Structures are given as C-alpha cells and as structure tokens.
C-alpha cells in the first residue's frame, strides 16, 4: 500500500485583501521616502549652520578709528554679472569677482560723512584693468572723501598702469623699495587668423556695410588694414594724452616729466644702476618707499592713536557697503531746469537701467517675443509699470545682434510714448548696437574718452567645403531650383546665397542709418559720412553731432531730472545684483589662500584674455547680422 500525502491547496487571498496590502505598502513607501528626505534635509541644514558658524564670524560693523580699505577686484564694471551663485562657487569666486563702480562711489560718499572712518587706503594690486570713464567716476568720489578732511593713502608692492592711475588720486602714494612702477601705454591689437584658416582650408565668408567695420578683418587679413589703422590712431593718441594728463593733474607733475617716465623709461636707467623705486620717487611718481606694515604704523602715528592707547581698525569697501542701512540715492535738483523753466514736481523717481556687455537675443516663453541678454527690455517695461518720472540708460556695450538691439530701441520708444524722458549716459563703450539703442533717446551724454559710433553691420559664415574635399567628402544632390537659398556650411555658398546675405547686411545698415537720422535729426547722407563702421571718442562724437553733450553719470541724472521737472528725486538702479552673503564669505576666505607669483598672474591673465577673444569669435552665429564693435572694449587701461 502506497502512502500518499495529500497536500491541501493554498487558499487564494481575497482580492480585497490584496488591494489593502498594496495600499498599505504604498503608504509605507511614501512615509519611508519622507522620513529619509526629511533626515537628509536636516543633515544639510546642520552642515550649513556649522559652515556659517565657522566662517561668518561676528556681524560686520564699523569700529571707531577705522581705515577704509579699497582693494578693487579684477575690472571696474557698471554692475556685477548676473551669474548663478552655485555656478560661481563651482568655477571659483573669481568668475564674478569684479568691482561695481557705483557701489564704490556710494561707499566713499557715505564714509566721507562717517566720523568712525579716519582715512582711506587704496590697495590696487588685484586691479586688472580700468577705463578712464570709470577712473573719473571714482575720482570724483575720492575728491569728496578728501575734501571731508580725511587723508587718502595708496600702497602697492608693484604698480601696473591701471593700479597707478587709480592710486594717483591719493594724497600720498607709497611703494615697496623693491617694487616697480611700469607703464604699458595704450595699444589696440588683435590676433589675425587668415593664414591658419587658409592652411586648414576653412573659408570665412564675410559680409559688411562700412569700410571701417573691422570685426571681420582678423578672418580675411593677416594684419590691420590701413584704413582702420588710420581711424584708430587719433583715438589712441587722445586716450593716451588723457592718461598722461590725469597723472600730471593728480600728481602735479610737468608734462615733460610724465612723458619721459612713461615713454622713455629706459633712458632714465642709464649707467648709474639706480633702483626702480628710487627713480619713481625721484621723479615724483611716489612719495616714499616703505613696507605695508610701516604704512599702518604711519597712519596710527598721524592720528596719535598710540598716545591715546587706541588701536587702528580696518574695514573693506565691500564690507562697509553692507553696513549702510539706507542705500537710497536721494538727490536734490537745481531750482530751475536747464532751459530756465521752473521745476514742477516736488519729488520723483529716476530709474537707472544698465546695458552692459554684448547684446544677444533669444526667444522667450512666447516664441514671438525676443529676450535680450542684458535684461534691458524687461527693465524698461518695468519702468513703465512703475510709472517712474525718467529713465537713465547707462550704456557700456559694444553692441551685438541687430534684432536684439532693435528690440531694446523699440522698448525705449514705448517708454517715451508714456511721456517718460529717456537720457542715455555712455560709459566706456557705447558703439555699434550700443549706439543703435541710444540714438532715439531724448538726450545723449558721453565722456570725452567714451568709445562710440561704429555705425555699421556685418555677418560672417565659415564654410568647410575645401577641408572636406581634401579628405574625400563632397556634397551633392537634387534641388528644386538653381536659385535656392539654404546656407550649408559643408558645401560652401553659391553666388545667389552670397548676394542674399550681402543684401540682408545692406538692409540692416540702411535701417541703422534711418534710426540715427530720425533720432539725431540729421540728414541721411550726413549720418553716412560719420558712419561706415568708424568708431569715435565721445569728444569726436560731439563734434559730429552723435551726442548732445559731454558729461558723466551724475550729469545724466541732472539732465533727466530737468526733463522730468523734478525738484528732488530718488535714483533706483534696476537689475542690481548683490551676491549672497555666503559668496562674500568665500571671496573673503580666498584671501587666505597662497597667492601665485606676479609673473604667473600676468601669464594667466594674458591666457585668459586670449581665450576670451577666441570665445567671442566662436559666439558669432552664422546667418545672424551683427551691429557689433567687437574690439571696442579693448580701448582701456589693461596691463
């Protein structure tokens, strides 16, 4: 007999029970996810709190007997670039480590009235470049500080040209006895790529309107053309003359002394083997050769702090700016406007909108709307909504895309239609597209050393048909007609395509002439005479009717107030970028890190400038028409 064990078949779980189990497991999963997420968030919060505790230190405050320290970072700019702080942290704090000129001016004016601030030290070692426009703006603020009875000292172990120009505003200039003071002069130069492009069999098809439009020259020539060189020479001479005059005025030196020291320094060395520092002191460029510690002791002695058993405190201009509780820029206008009419409004608001950098455009959320890279269109629209009394457009741009520039200009027209006067204040550069957006303003002011004009357009399309043919690659096909227009960078341009591209550039140039003609009330032929892509200084532009008057940022505010009939007004800067506190902490912490040698710094700086120049060329998109003075920003004191 076979024993058989009969197994009882498993009973099926009711469907209702399965559904309840799934729901319960789902709820459990959600709670487990929430528990882990909350734990992670709390962990990150604890780390942030510890980080802030370790690095933030006590709240910034202005101590008694303080010296304000102005140590500009890299370049002087109209406003900080709007860079994502986490991106800045990833690439290093130097990405946006620049100096906002208007922050500095506000700080110096406020500190001039603060009894806790005894003096100012200028430490320009990190300054990489500065335009005469920005130097004059800061110089006016330094004058106000000095007139308050507070001394200004400048110290550096090694003065570059830009560093010395800024330091020349000080009451006393000091240098290390082993330091050097060197002047690089002003130069306009570019890399030219024609030969290497020919060797690579890369064809750069260029289209331009304006014989002076030099942006295309590096791709079709091996050297600067004679006509462009001729136009740049008087500009370089004017700016270099203004640079020497600035030194003469600030240091009370003769023109011959300045010329000899800045242009014929090798002749001063002679056979005597004098130290470079001694020569700088002997010719009046520095007052004394000392160390940094000696300077601190001298300041303490001057204010007799040791005798009163008090110590000297120091605070940077960046930290001081964050201590200013009321940052409103309130100003009082004159009793009558410039044309003699009485001012009618007791108080109002002037919006300052900054257009800085190259103007590009892209489609917004609404594909029919063009968004400009500077944010000017959005800010101008905001000015209309806020019903401001006037707008000052501060332009520091070499231009860019024609479409994006036209979008800004049209929005300026929209502002003016609301009876809101628009005054353009040109900074270091307001050329090509930068002038396109300025032409229709109620008033245009420029500094005498502003670079403007460059009324011309261009387009460039590189093609690679010869390079591909070298390696046996050809393009061929069947087309609907011989007169098709389809730019293909692998097959080159047909005669029809080249004609159409030149026609689009000519149309854009004609539009540019029309914009300037209408905005400046000039005959079209007269505009063409001063256009053709030629750049001008602000002084030359005034002579040719391209600007209304010479004046700085403050002068533009006064003009805007007069046009709006304001007796007093608040200046509101749109698009003002302030870095988060933790980024300022990181920037401050970076000062503790070891510094590379000055020679290595110069090498890195030149390599960076070369990369930026190449990157700017690569950013030029095919089939896009540009009103861009690509090399205009080079006209500044860089070392």
Coordinates of C-alpha atoms in Angstrom, one line a residue:
X1 CA 0.0 0.0 0.0
X2 CA 1.5 3.3 -1.0
X3 CA 1.2 6.1 1.5
X4 CA 0.2 9.3 -0.2
X5 CA 0.3 12.6 1.5
X6 CA -2.3 14.8 0.2
X7 CA -1.5 18.5 0.3
X8 CA -4.1 21.0 0.8
X9 CA -4.1 23.6 -2.0
X10 CA -3.3 27.1 -0.7
X11 CA -6.3 29.3 -0.3
X12 CA -6.3 32.3 -2.5
X13 CA -6.1 35.7 -0.8
X14 CA -9.2 37.6 -1.4
X15 CA -8.9 40.5 -3.9
X16 CA -10.0 43.0 -1.3
X17 CA -7.1 41.9 0.9
X18 CA -4.6 42.3 -1.9
X19 CA -5.8 45.8 -2.6
X20 CA -5.5 46.8 1.1
X21 CA -2.0 45.3 1.2
X22 CA -0.9 47.3 -1.9
X23 CA -2.3 50.5 -0.4
X24 CA -0.6 49.9 2.9
X25 CA 2.7 49.2 1.2
X26 CA 2.3 52.3 -0.9
X27 CA 1.7 54.4 2.2
X28 CA 4.6 52.8 3.9
X29 CA 6.9 53.6 1.0
X30 CA 5.8 57.2 0.9
X31 CA 6.4 57.6 4.7
X32 CA 9.8 55.9 4.3
X33 CA 10.7 58.3 1.5
X34 CA 9.5 61.3 3.5
X35 CA 11.5 60.1 6.6
X36 CA 14.7 59.8 4.6
X37 CA 14.2 63.1 2.8
X38 CA 13.5 65.0 6.0
X39 CA 16.6 63.4 7.5
X40 CA 18.7 64.5 4.6
X41 CA 17.3 68.0 4.6
X42 CA 18.0 68.3 8.3
X43 CA 21.6 67.0 7.8
X44 CA 22.2 69.6 5.0
X45 CA 20.7 72.3 7.3
X46 CA 23.0 71.3 10.1
X47 CA 26.1 71.4 7.8
X48 CA 25.0 74.9 6.5
X49 CA 24.6 76.1 10.1
X50 CA 28.0 74.8 11.0
X51 CA 29.6 76.3 7.9
X52 CA 28.0 79.7 8.7
X53 CA 29.1 79.5 12.3
X54 CA 32.7 78.7 11.4
X55 CA 33.1 81.3 8.6
X56 CA 30.6 84.1 9.2
X57 CA 32.1 85.5 12.4
X58 CA 30.6 88.5 14.1
X59 CA 28.3 90.9 12.3
X60 CA 30.1 93.4 10.2
X61 CA 30.2 96.8 11.9
X62 CA 32.3 100.0 11.6
X63 CA 34.6 100.3 14.6
X64 CA 35.9 103.6 15.9
X65 CA 39.2 104.7 14.5
X66 CA 38.7 102.7 11.3
X67 CA 40.6 102.9 8.0
X68 CA 38.5 102.2 4.9
X69 CA 40.4 99.9 2.5
X70 CA 39.6 100.0 -1.2
X71 CA 41.1 96.9 -2.9
X72 CA 39.3 96.6 -6.3
X73 CA 39.0 93.1 -7.8
X74 CA 39.9 92.5 -11.4
X75 CA 37.9 95.0 -13.5
X76 CA 35.7 98.0 -12.8
X77 CA 32.2 97.4 -14.1
X78 CA 28.8 99.2 -14.2
X79 CA 27.2 96.2 -12.4
X80 CA 28.1 92.7 -11.4
X81 CA 27.3 90.0 -13.9
X82 CA 24.2 88.1 -13.0
X83 CA 25.8 84.7 -12.5
X84 CA 24.2 81.8 -10.6
X85 CA 26.0 81.7 -7.2
X86 CA 26.3 77.9 -7.3
X87 CA 27.9 78.1 -10.7
X88 CA 30.2 80.8 -9.4
X89 CA 31.1 78.6 -6.5
X90 CA 31.8 75.6 -8.8
X91 CA 34.2 77.6 -11.0
X92 CA 35.7 79.7 -8.3
X93 CA 34.7 83.1 -6.8
X94 CA 36.8 85.0 -9.4
X95 CA 34.1 84.4 -12.0
X96 CA 32.1 87.4 -10.8
X97 CA 34.9 88.8 -8.6
X98 CA 34.7 92.3 -10.1
X99 CA 34.1 95.7 -8.6
X100 CA 30.9 97.6 -9.1
X101 CA 31.8 101.2 -9.6
X102 CA 28.6 102.6 -8.3
X103 CA 28.9 100.6 -5.1
X104 CA 32.3 102.1 -4.5
X105 CA 31.1 105.6 -5.2
X106 CA 28.2 105.2 -2.8
X107 CA 30.6 103.7 -0.1
X108 CA 33.1 106.6 -0.4
X109 CA 30.4 109.3 -0.2
X110 CA 28.8 107.7 2.8
X111 CA 32.2 107.1 4.5
X112 CA 33.2 110.7 4.0
X113 CA 30.5 111.7 6.5
X114 CA 31.1 108.9 9.0
X115 CA 33.2 110.1 12.0
X116 CA 34.3 106.5 12.7
X117 CA 36.3 106.5 9.4
X118 CA 39.6 108.3 9.8
X119 CA 41.2 107.7 6.4
X120 CA 41.2 105.6 3.2
X121 CA 43.8 103.2 1.9
X122 CA 43.9 102.2 -1.8
X123 CA 45.4 98.7 -2.4
X124 CA 45.2 98.3 -6.2
X125 CA 47.2 95.0 -6.5
X126 CA 44.3 93.0 -7.9
X127 CA 43.1 95.6 -10.4
X128 CA 43.4 94.1 -13.9
X129 CA 42.0 96.9 -16.0
X130 CA 40.1 100.2 -15.7
X131 CA 38.8 102.7 -18.2
X132 CA 39.3 106.4 -17.9
X133 CA 35.5 106.8 -17.6
X134 CA 35.4 104.6 -14.5
X135 CA 38.5 106.2 -13.1
X136 CA 37.0 109.7 -13.4
X137 CA 33.8 108.5 -11.7
X138 CA 35.7 107.1 -8.7
X139 CA 38.0 110.0 -8.8
X140 CA 35.1 112.4 -8.1
X141 CA 34.0 110.3 -5.1
X142 CA 37.6 110.3 -3.9
X143 CA 37.7 114.1 -4.2
X144 CA 34.6 114.3 -2.0
X145 CA 36.2 112.0 0.6
X146 CA 39.4 114.0 0.6
X147 CA 37.5 117.3 0.9
X148 CA 35.9 116.0 4.1
X149 CA 39.4 116.3 5.7
X150 CA 40.2 112.6 5.6
X151 CA 43.6 111.6 4.1
X152 CA 43.9 109.0 1.3
X153 CA 46.9 106.7 1.1
X154 CA 47.8 104.3 -1.7
X155 CA 50.2 101.4 -1.4
X156 CA 51.4 98.6 -3.6
X157 CA 54.4 96.4 -3.9
X158 CA 54.2 96.7 -7.6
X159 CA 52.2 99.2 -9.6
X160 CA 50.7 98.3 -13.0
X161 CA 49.5 101.1 -15.2
X162 CA 45.8 100.8 -14.1
X163 CA 46.8 100.4 -10.5
X164 CA 48.9 103.6 -10.6
X165 CA 46.2 105.6 -12.4
X166 CA 43.8 104.8 -9.6
X167 CA 46.4 105.4 -6.9
X168 CA 47.3 108.8 -8.3
X169 CA 44.1 110.2 -6.8
X170 CA 45.5 109.6 -3.3
X171 CA 47.1 112.3 -1.2
X172 CA 50.2 110.1 -0.8
X173 CA 51.5 107.2 -2.9
X174 CA 53.8 104.6 -1.3
X175 CA 55.6 101.7 -2.8
X176 CA 57.9 98.9 -1.6
X177 CA 61.6 99.8 -2.1
X178 CA 61.9 96.6 -4.2
X179 CA 58.8 97.3 -6.2
X180 CA 58.4 98.5 -9.7
X181 CA 56.2 101.1 -11.4
X182 CA 55.6 100.3 -15.1
X183 CA 53.6 101.9 -17.9
X184 CA 52.4 99.7 -20.8
X185 CA 50.8 102.6 -22.7
X186 CA 47.7 102.0 -24.8
X187 CA 47.6 99.6 -27.6
X188 CA 44.9 98.3 -29.9
X189 CA 45.8 94.9 -31.3
X190 CA 44.2 91.7 -32.3
X191 CA 45.1 88.2 -33.4
X192 CA 44.7 87.6 -37.2
X193 CA 43.8 84.1 -38.4
X194 CA 43.8 84.3 -42.2
X195 CA 47.0 82.2 -42.7
X196 CA 46.0 79.4 -40.4
X197 CA 42.5 79.3 -41.8
X198 CA 44.0 79.0 -45.3
X199 CA 46.2 76.2 -44.1
X200 CA 43.2 74.4 -42.7
X201 CA 41.1 75.1 -45.9
X202 CA 38.4 76.9 -43.9
X203 CA 36.7 79.6 -45.8
X204 CA 35.2 82.5 -43.9
X205 CA 32.6 84.3 -45.9
X206 CA 32.3 87.9 -44.7
X207 CA 29.6 90.5 -45.5
X208 CA 29.7 94.0 -44.1
X209 CA 28.4 97.5 -44.7
X210 CA 31.0 100.1 -43.7
X211 CA 34.7 100.2 -44.8
X212 CA 35.7 100.8 -41.2
X213 CA 33.9 97.7 -39.8
X214 CA 36.9 95.9 -38.5
X215 CA 35.3 92.9 -36.8
X216 CA 35.7 90.8 -40.0
X217 CA 39.3 91.7 -40.6
X218 CA 41.0 89.0 -38.4
X219 CA 39.5 86.4 -40.6
X220 CA 40.3 87.8 -44.0
X221 CA 43.6 89.6 -43.4
X222 CA 47.0 88.9 -41.8
X223 CA 47.3 92.4 -40.4
X224 CA 45.3 95.5 -39.7
X225 CA 44.1 97.4 -42.8
X226 CA 45.5 100.8 -43.4
X227 CA 42.1 102.5 -43.3
X228 CA 41.3 101.0 -39.9
X229 CA 44.8 101.8 -38.6
X230 CA 44.3 105.4 -39.7
X231 CA 41.0 105.7 -37.9
X232 CA 42.4 104.2 -34.7
X233 CA 45.5 106.3 -34.4
X234 CA 43.8 109.6 -33.3
X235 CA 41.7 107.7 -30.8
X236 CA 44.8 106.0 -29.2
X237 CA 46.6 109.4 -29.2
X238 CA 43.6 111.1 -27.5
X239 CA 43.2 108.4 -24.8
X240 CA 46.9 108.2 -24.1
X241 CA 47.1 112.0 -23.9
X242 CA 44.2 111.9 -21.4
X243 CA 46.0 109.3 -19.4
X244 CA 49.1 111.4 -19.1
X245 CA 47.1 114.5 -18.2
X246 CA 45.4 112.5 -15.4
X247 CA 48.8 111.8 -13.9
X248 CA 50.0 115.3 -14.4
X249 CA 46.9 116.7 -12.7
X250 CA 46.8 114.3 -9.8
X251 CA 50.5 114.3 -9.0
X252 CA 51.2 117.9 -10.0
X253 CA 53.9 116.9 -12.4
X254 CA 55.1 118.6 -15.6
X255 CA 54.1 117.1 -18.9
X256 CA 57.8 116.5 -19.8
X257 CA 58.4 114.5 -16.7
X258 CA 55.4 112.3 -17.2
X259 CA 56.2 111.8 -20.9
X260 CA 59.8 110.9 -20.1
X261 CA 58.9 108.5 -17.3
X262 CA 56.0 106.8 -19.2
X263 CA 57.5 106.6 -22.7
X264 CA 61.3 106.7 -22.3
X265 CA 61.9 105.0 -19.0
X266 CA 64.9 103.0 -20.4
X267 CA 66.7 106.3 -20.9
X268 CA 66.3 107.1 -17.2
X269 CA 68.1 103.9 -16.1
X270 CA 71.4 104.9 -17.5
X271 CA 74.7 103.6 -16.2
X272 CA 74.1 104.5 -12.6
X273 CA 72.1 101.3 -11.9
X274 CA 69.6 103.2 -9.8
X275 CA 66.8 101.1 -8.2
X276 CA 63.5 101.4 -10.0
X277 CA 61.8 102.5 -6.8
X278 CA 64.3 105.3 -6.3
X279 CA 63.6 106.5 -9.9
X280 CA 59.9 106.6 -9.3
X281 CA 60.4 108.6 -6.1
X282 CA 63.0 110.9 -7.7
X283 CA 60.6 111.9 -10.5
X284 CA 57.6 112.4 -8.1
X285 CA 55.5 109.4 -9.0
X286 CA 55.7 108.0 -5.5
X287 CA 56.2 109.9 -2.2
X288 CA 58.0 107.3 -0.2
X289 CA 59.4 103.7 -0.3
X290 CA 58.1 101.8 2.7
X291 CA 56.6 98.5 3.6
X292 CA 52.9 97.7 4.2
X293 CA 53.4 97.4 7.9
X294 CA 55.2 100.8 8.0
X295 CA 52.2 102.4 6.4
X296 CA 49.9 101.1 9.1
X297 CA 52.2 102.5 11.7
X298 CA 52.4 105.9 10.0
X299 CA 48.6 106.2 9.9
X300 CA 48.5 105.3 13.6
X301 CA 51.1 107.9 14.4
X302 CA 49.4 110.6 12.3
X303 CA 46.2 110.2 14.3
X304 CA 48.2 109.8 17.6
X305 CA 46.4 106.6 18.4
X306 CA 49.3 105.1 20.4
X307 CA 49.4 108.1 22.7
X308 CA 45.7 107.5 23.5
X309 CA 46.2 103.7 23.8
X310 CA 43.8 103.1 20.9
X311 CA 44.3 100.8 18.0
X312 CA 43.6 101.2 14.4
X313 CA 40.7 99.1 12.8
X314 CA 40.3 98.3 9.1
X315 CA 37.3 97.6 7.0
X316 CA 37.0 96.9 3.3
X317 CA 34.8 99.0 1.0
X318 CA 32.7 95.8 0.2
X319 CA 32.1 95.1 3.9
X320 CA 31.3 98.8 4.6
X321 CA 28.8 98.9 1.8
X322 CA 26.8 96.1 3.5
X323 CA 26.7 98.2 6.7
X324 CA 24.9 101.1 5.0
X325 CA 21.3 100.7 6.3
X326 CA 19.7 103.3 4.0
X327 CA 21.1 102.9 0.5
X328 CA 18.6 105.1 -1.2
X329 CA 20.3 107.5 -3.5
X330 CA 18.3 110.7 -2.8
X331 CA 19.3 113.9 -4.7
X332 CA 18.2 117.4 -4.9
X333 CA 18.0 119.2 -8.3
X334 CA 18.6 122.8 -9.0
X335 CA 15.8 125.4 -8.7
X336 CA 15.2 125.7 -12.4
X337 CA 15.7 123.4 -15.4
X338 CA 18.5 123.9 -18.0
X339 CA 16.1 125.9 -20.3
X340 CA 15.1 128.3 -17.5
X341 CA 11.7 126.7 -16.8
X342 CA 10.7 126.2 -13.2
X343 CA 10.6 122.7 -11.8
X344 CA 7.1 121.5 -11.0
X345 CA 7.4 118.1 -9.2
X346 CA 8.5 118.1 -5.6
X347 CA 9.8 114.5 -5.6
X348 CA 10.1 111.7 -8.1
X349 CA 11.9 108.5 -9.2
X350 CA 14.6 108.1 -11.8
X351 CA 15.2 104.6 -13.0
X352 CA 18.8 103.7 -14.0
X353 CA 18.9 100.8 -16.4
X354 CA 22.3 99.4 -17.3
X355 CA 23.1 97.8 -20.6
X356 CA 26.5 96.2 -20.2
X357 CA 28.3 93.6 -22.3
X358 CA 27.5 92.2 -25.7
X359 CA 23.8 92.3 -26.7
X360 CA 22.4 88.9 -27.7
X361 CA 18.8 87.7 -28.0
X362 CA 16.8 84.5 -27.8
X363 CA 13.2 83.5 -27.9
X364 CA 11.2 83.9 -24.7
X365 CA 8.3 81.8 -23.3
X366 CA 6.3 83.4 -26.1
X367 CA 8.1 82.5 -29.3
X368 CA 7.1 85.8 -30.8
X369 CA 9.0 87.7 -28.1
X370 CA 12.7 88.3 -28.2
X371 CA 14.6 88.4 -24.9
X372 CA 17.8 90.4 -24.8
X373 CA 20.8 89.2 -22.8
X374 CA 21.1 92.4 -20.9
X375 CA 17.6 92.4 -19.5
X376 CA 17.0 96.0 -20.7
X377 CA 13.7 95.2 -22.4
X378 CA 12.2 93.7 -19.2
X379 CA 13.6 96.6 -17.1
X380 CA 12.2 99.2 -19.5
X381 CA 8.8 97.5 -19.3
X382 CA 9.0 97.5 -15.5
X383 CA 9.8 101.3 -15.6
X384 CA 6.5 101.9 -17.4
X385 CA 4.6 99.8 -14.9
X386 CA 6.2 101.6 -12.0
X387 CA 5.4 104.9 -13.7
X388 CA 8.8 106.4 -13.0
X389 CA 9.4 110.0 -13.8
X390 CA 12.5 109.5 -16.0
X391 CA 14.9 106.8 -17.2
X392 CA 18.7 107.0 -17.5
X393 CA 20.0 104.3 -19.8
X394 CA 23.6 103.6 -18.7
X395 CA 25.2 102.0 -21.8
X396 CA 28.5 100.1 -21.6
X397 CA 28.2 97.8 -24.6
X398 CA 30.0 97.2 -27.9
X399 CA 26.6 96.1 -29.4
X400 CA 25.7 92.7 -30.7
X401 CA 22.7 91.3 -32.5
X402 CA 20.7 93.7 -34.7
X403 CA 17.4 92.1 -33.7
X404 CA 18.1 92.3 -30.0
X405 CA 19.4 95.9 -30.3
X406 CA 16.2 96.8 -32.2
X407 CA 14.1 95.2 -29.5
X408 CA 15.7 97.5 -26.9
X409 CA 15.3 100.5 -29.1
X410 CA 11.6 99.9 -29.7
X411 CA 11.1 99.5 -25.9
X412 CA 12.8 102.8 -25.4
X413 CA 10.3 104.3 -27.9
X414 CA 7.5 102.7 -25.8
X415 CA 8.8 104.4 -22.7
X416 CA 9.0 107.8 -24.4
X417 CA 5.4 107.4 -25.6
X418 CA 4.4 107.3 -22.0
X419 CA 5.9 110.9 -21.6
X420 CA 8.8 109.4 -19.6
X421 CA 12.0 111.1 -20.8
X422 CA 15.0 108.8 -21.6
X423 CA 18.5 110.0 -21.2
X424 CA 21.5 107.9 -22.4
X425 CA 24.6 108.0 -20.3
X426 CA 27.5 106.5 -22.2
X427 CA 30.1 104.7 -20.1
X428 CA 33.4 103.3 -21.5
X429 CA 31.8 101.9 -24.7
X430 CA 28.5 102.6 -26.5
X431 CA 29.3 101.5 -30.0
X432 CA 27.5 99.8 -32.9
X433 CA 24.5 98.1 -31.3
X434 CA 25.3 100.2 -28.2
X435 CA 24.7 103.3 -30.3
X436 CA 21.7 101.8 -32.1
X437 CA 19.8 101.6 -28.8
X438 CA 20.9 105.1 -27.8
X439 CA 20.1 107.1 -31.0
X440 CA 16.4 107.7 -30.2
X441 CA 16.8 108.9 -26.6
X442 CA 15.8 112.5 -25.6
X443 CA 19.4 113.3 -24.7
X444 CA 22.7 111.5 -25.1
X445 CA 25.7 112.3 -22.9
X446 CA 29.2 110.8 -23.3
X447 CA 32.5 111.2 -21.6
X448 CA 35.3 112.6 -23.7
X449 CA 37.0 109.2 -23.7
X450 CA 33.9 107.1 -24.4
X451 CA 34.2 104.8 -27.4
X452 CA 31.1 105.2 -29.6
X453 CA 29.9 105.3 -33.2
X454 CA 30.8 102.2 -35.2
X455 CA 27.6 102.6 -37.2
X456 CA 27.9 99.6 -39.4
X457 CA 26.9 95.9 -39.6
X458 CA 28.4 92.6 -40.6
X459 CA 27.8 88.9 -40.9
X460 CA 30.2 86.0 -41.1
X461 CA 29.7 82.4 -42.2
X462 CA 32.6 79.9 -42.1
X463 CA 32.3 77.0 -44.6
X464 CA 34.4 73.8 -44.8
X465 CA 33.9 72.5 -48.3
X466 CA 37.6 72.6 -49.2
X467 CA 38.6 70.9 -45.9
X468 CA 36.1 68.2 -46.5
X469 CA 37.1 67.8 -50.2
X470 CA 40.7 67.3 -49.0
X471 CA 39.6 64.2 -47.2
X472 CA 37.3 63.0 -50.0
X473 CA 34.0 64.3 -48.7
X474 CA 31.7 66.1 -51.2
X475 CA 28.1 67.4 -51.1
X476 CA 25.7 66.9 -54.0
X477 CA 22.0 66.5 -54.5
X478 CA 18.9 67.4 -56.5
X479 CA 17.5 70.8 -55.8
X480 CA 14.2 72.5 -56.7
X481 CA 15.9 75.4 -58.4
X482 CA 19.3 76.9 -59.1
X483 CA 18.4 80.0 -57.1
X484 CA 17.8 78.2 -53.8
X485 CA 18.9 79.8 -50.5
X486 CA 19.9 77.3 -48.0
X487 CA 23.2 78.1 -46.3
X488 CA 25.1 74.9 -45.9
X489 CA 28.5 75.2 -44.2
X490 CA 29.7 71.9 -45.6
X491 CA 29.1 72.8 -49.3
X492 CA 30.0 76.5 -49.4
X493 CA 28.0 79.4 -50.6
X494 CA 26.5 79.9 -54.1
X495 CA 26.6 83.2 -55.8
X496 CA 22.9 83.6 -55.1
X497 CA 23.4 82.9 -51.4
X498 CA 26.2 85.4 -51.1
X499 CA 24.1 88.1 -52.8
X500 CA 21.2 87.5 -50.5
X501 CA 23.4 87.6 -47.4
X502 CA 25.1 90.8 -48.5
X503 CA 21.6 92.2 -49.2
X504 CA 20.5 91.4 -45.7
X505 CA 23.5 93.2 -44.3
X506 CA 22.9 96.2 -46.5
X507 CA 19.3 96.3 -45.4
X508 CA 20.4 96.3 -41.8
X509 CA 22.8 99.1 -42.5
X510 CA 20.1 101.2 -44.2
X511 CA 17.9 100.7 -41.1
X512 CA 20.8 101.8 -38.9
X513 CA 21.2 105.0 -40.9
X514 CA 17.4 105.6 -40.7
X515 CA 17.4 105.1 -36.9
X516 CA 20.3 107.5 -36.4
X517 CA 18.9 110.0 -38.9
X518 CA 15.5 110.1 -37.2
X519 CA 16.9 110.0 -33.6
X520 CA 19.5 112.7 -34.2
X521 CA 17.6 114.9 -36.6
X522 CA 20.4 114.5 -39.2
X523 CA 20.2 114.1 -42.9
X524 CA 20.8 110.6 -44.0
X525 CA 23.8 111.5 -46.1
X526 CA 25.4 113.3 -43.2
X527 CA 24.9 110.2 -41.0
X528 CA 26.6 108.1 -43.7
X529 CA 29.6 110.3 -43.6
X530 CA 30.2 109.6 -39.9
X531 CA 29.0 106.0 -40.1
X532 CA 30.5 103.3 -42.3
X533 CA 31.6 101.4 -39.2
X534 CA 34.0 104.1 -37.9
X535 CA 34.4 104.5 -34.2
X536 CA 34.8 107.8 -32.4
X537 CA 35.6 109.1 -29.0
X538 CA 33.0 111.0 -27.1
X539 CA 34.8 114.2 -27.9
X540 CA 34.8 113.4 -31.6
X541 CA 31.2 112.3 -31.4
X542 CA 30.1 115.6 -30.0
X543 CA 31.8 117.4 -32.9
X544 CA 29.9 115.2 -35.4
X545 CA 26.5 115.5 -33.7
X546 CA 26.3 112.0 -32.5
X547 CA 25.9 113.0 -28.8
X548 CA 24.3 116.1 -27.3
X549 CA 26.9 117.0 -24.6
X550 CA 29.9 115.7 -22.6
X551 CA 29.1 114.6 -19.1
X552 CA 29.3 111.7 -16.6
X553 CA 26.8 109.6 -14.8
X554 CA 25.8 112.3 -12.4
X555 CA 25.4 114.9 -15.2
X556 CA 23.0 112.5 -16.9
X557 CA 20.9 112.2 -13.8
X558 CA 20.7 116.0 -13.6
X559 CA 19.6 116.2 -17.2
X560 CA 16.9 113.6 -16.6
X561 CA 15.6 115.4 -13.5
X562 CA 15.4 118.6 -15.5
X563 CA 13.5 117.0 -18.4
X564 CA 11.1 115.5 -15.8
X565 CA 10.7 118.8 -13.9
X566 CA 11.9 117.2 -10.6
X567 CA 13.0 119.3 -7.6
X568 CA 14.2 116.2 -5.8
X569 CA 14.4 112.5 -6.8
X570 CA 15.4 109.0 -5.8
X571 CA 17.7 107.1 -8.1
X572 CA 16.7 103.5 -8.4
X573 CA 19.1 101.1 -10.1
X574 CA 17.3 98.3 -11.9
X575 CA 18.8 94.9 -12.2
X576 CA 21.1 95.5 -9.4
X577 CA 22.9 92.2 -8.5
X578 CA 24.1 91.6 -5.0
X579 CA 25.9 88.4 -4.2
X580 CA 24.5 86.2 -1.4
X581 CA 26.4 86.6 1.9
X582 CA 28.0 83.1 1.7
X583 CA 29.6 84.1 -1.6
X584 CA 31.1 87.2 0.0
X585 CA 32.4 84.9 2.8
X586 CA 34.1 82.6 0.2
X587 CA 35.6 85.6 -1.5
X588 CA 37.0 86.8 1.8
X589 CA 38.2 83.3 2.6
X590 CA 40.1 83.1 -0.7
X591 CA 42.4 85.9 0.6
X592 CA 43.8 83.3 3.0
X593 CA 44.9 81.0 0.2
X594 CA 48.5 81.2 -1.1
X595 CA 48.9 83.6 -4.0
X596 CA 50.8 82.8 -7.2
X597 CA 53.7 85.0 -8.3
X598 CA 53.1 88.2 -10.2
X599 CA 54.7 86.7 -13.3
X600 CA 52.4 83.7 -13.2
X601 CA 49.4 86.1 -12.6
X602 CA 50.3 88.0 -15.7
X603 CA 50.7 84.8 -17.8
X604 CA 47.3 83.5 -16.6
X605 CA 45.7 86.9 -17.3
X606 CA 47.1 87.0 -20.9
X607 CA 46.0 83.4 -21.5
X608 CA 42.5 84.3 -20.2
X609 CA 42.3 87.4 -22.4
X610 CA 43.3 85.3 -25.5
X611 CA 40.7 82.7 -24.7
X612 CA 38.0 85.4 -24.2
X613 CA 38.9 86.8 -27.6
X614 CA 38.6 83.4 -29.3
X615 CA 35.4 82.7 -27.4
X616 CA 33.9 85.9 -28.6
X617 CA 34.6 84.9 -32.2
X618 CA 33.1 81.5 -31.6
X619 CA 30.0 83.1 -30.2
X620 CA 29.2 84.7 -33.6
X621 CA 26.3 82.7 -35.1
X622 CA 26.1 82.1 -38.8
X623 CA 23.3 84.0 -40.8
X624 CA 23.0 86.5 -37.9
X625 CA 23.5 90.2 -38.7
X626 CA 25.5 92.0 -36.1
X627 CA 25.9 95.6 -35.1
X628 CA 28.9 94.9 -33.1
X629 CA 32.2 96.7 -32.4
X630 CA 33.9 93.6 -31.3
X631 CA 37.2 95.1 -30.3
X632 CA 36.0 98.4 -28.8
X633 CA 36.2 97.2 -25.2
X634 CA 40.0 96.8 -25.7
X635 CA 40.3 100.6 -25.5
X636 CA 41.0 100.7 -21.8
X637 CA 44.0 100.6 -19.5
X638 CA 44.9 97.0 -19.2
X639 CA 48.2 95.5 -18.3

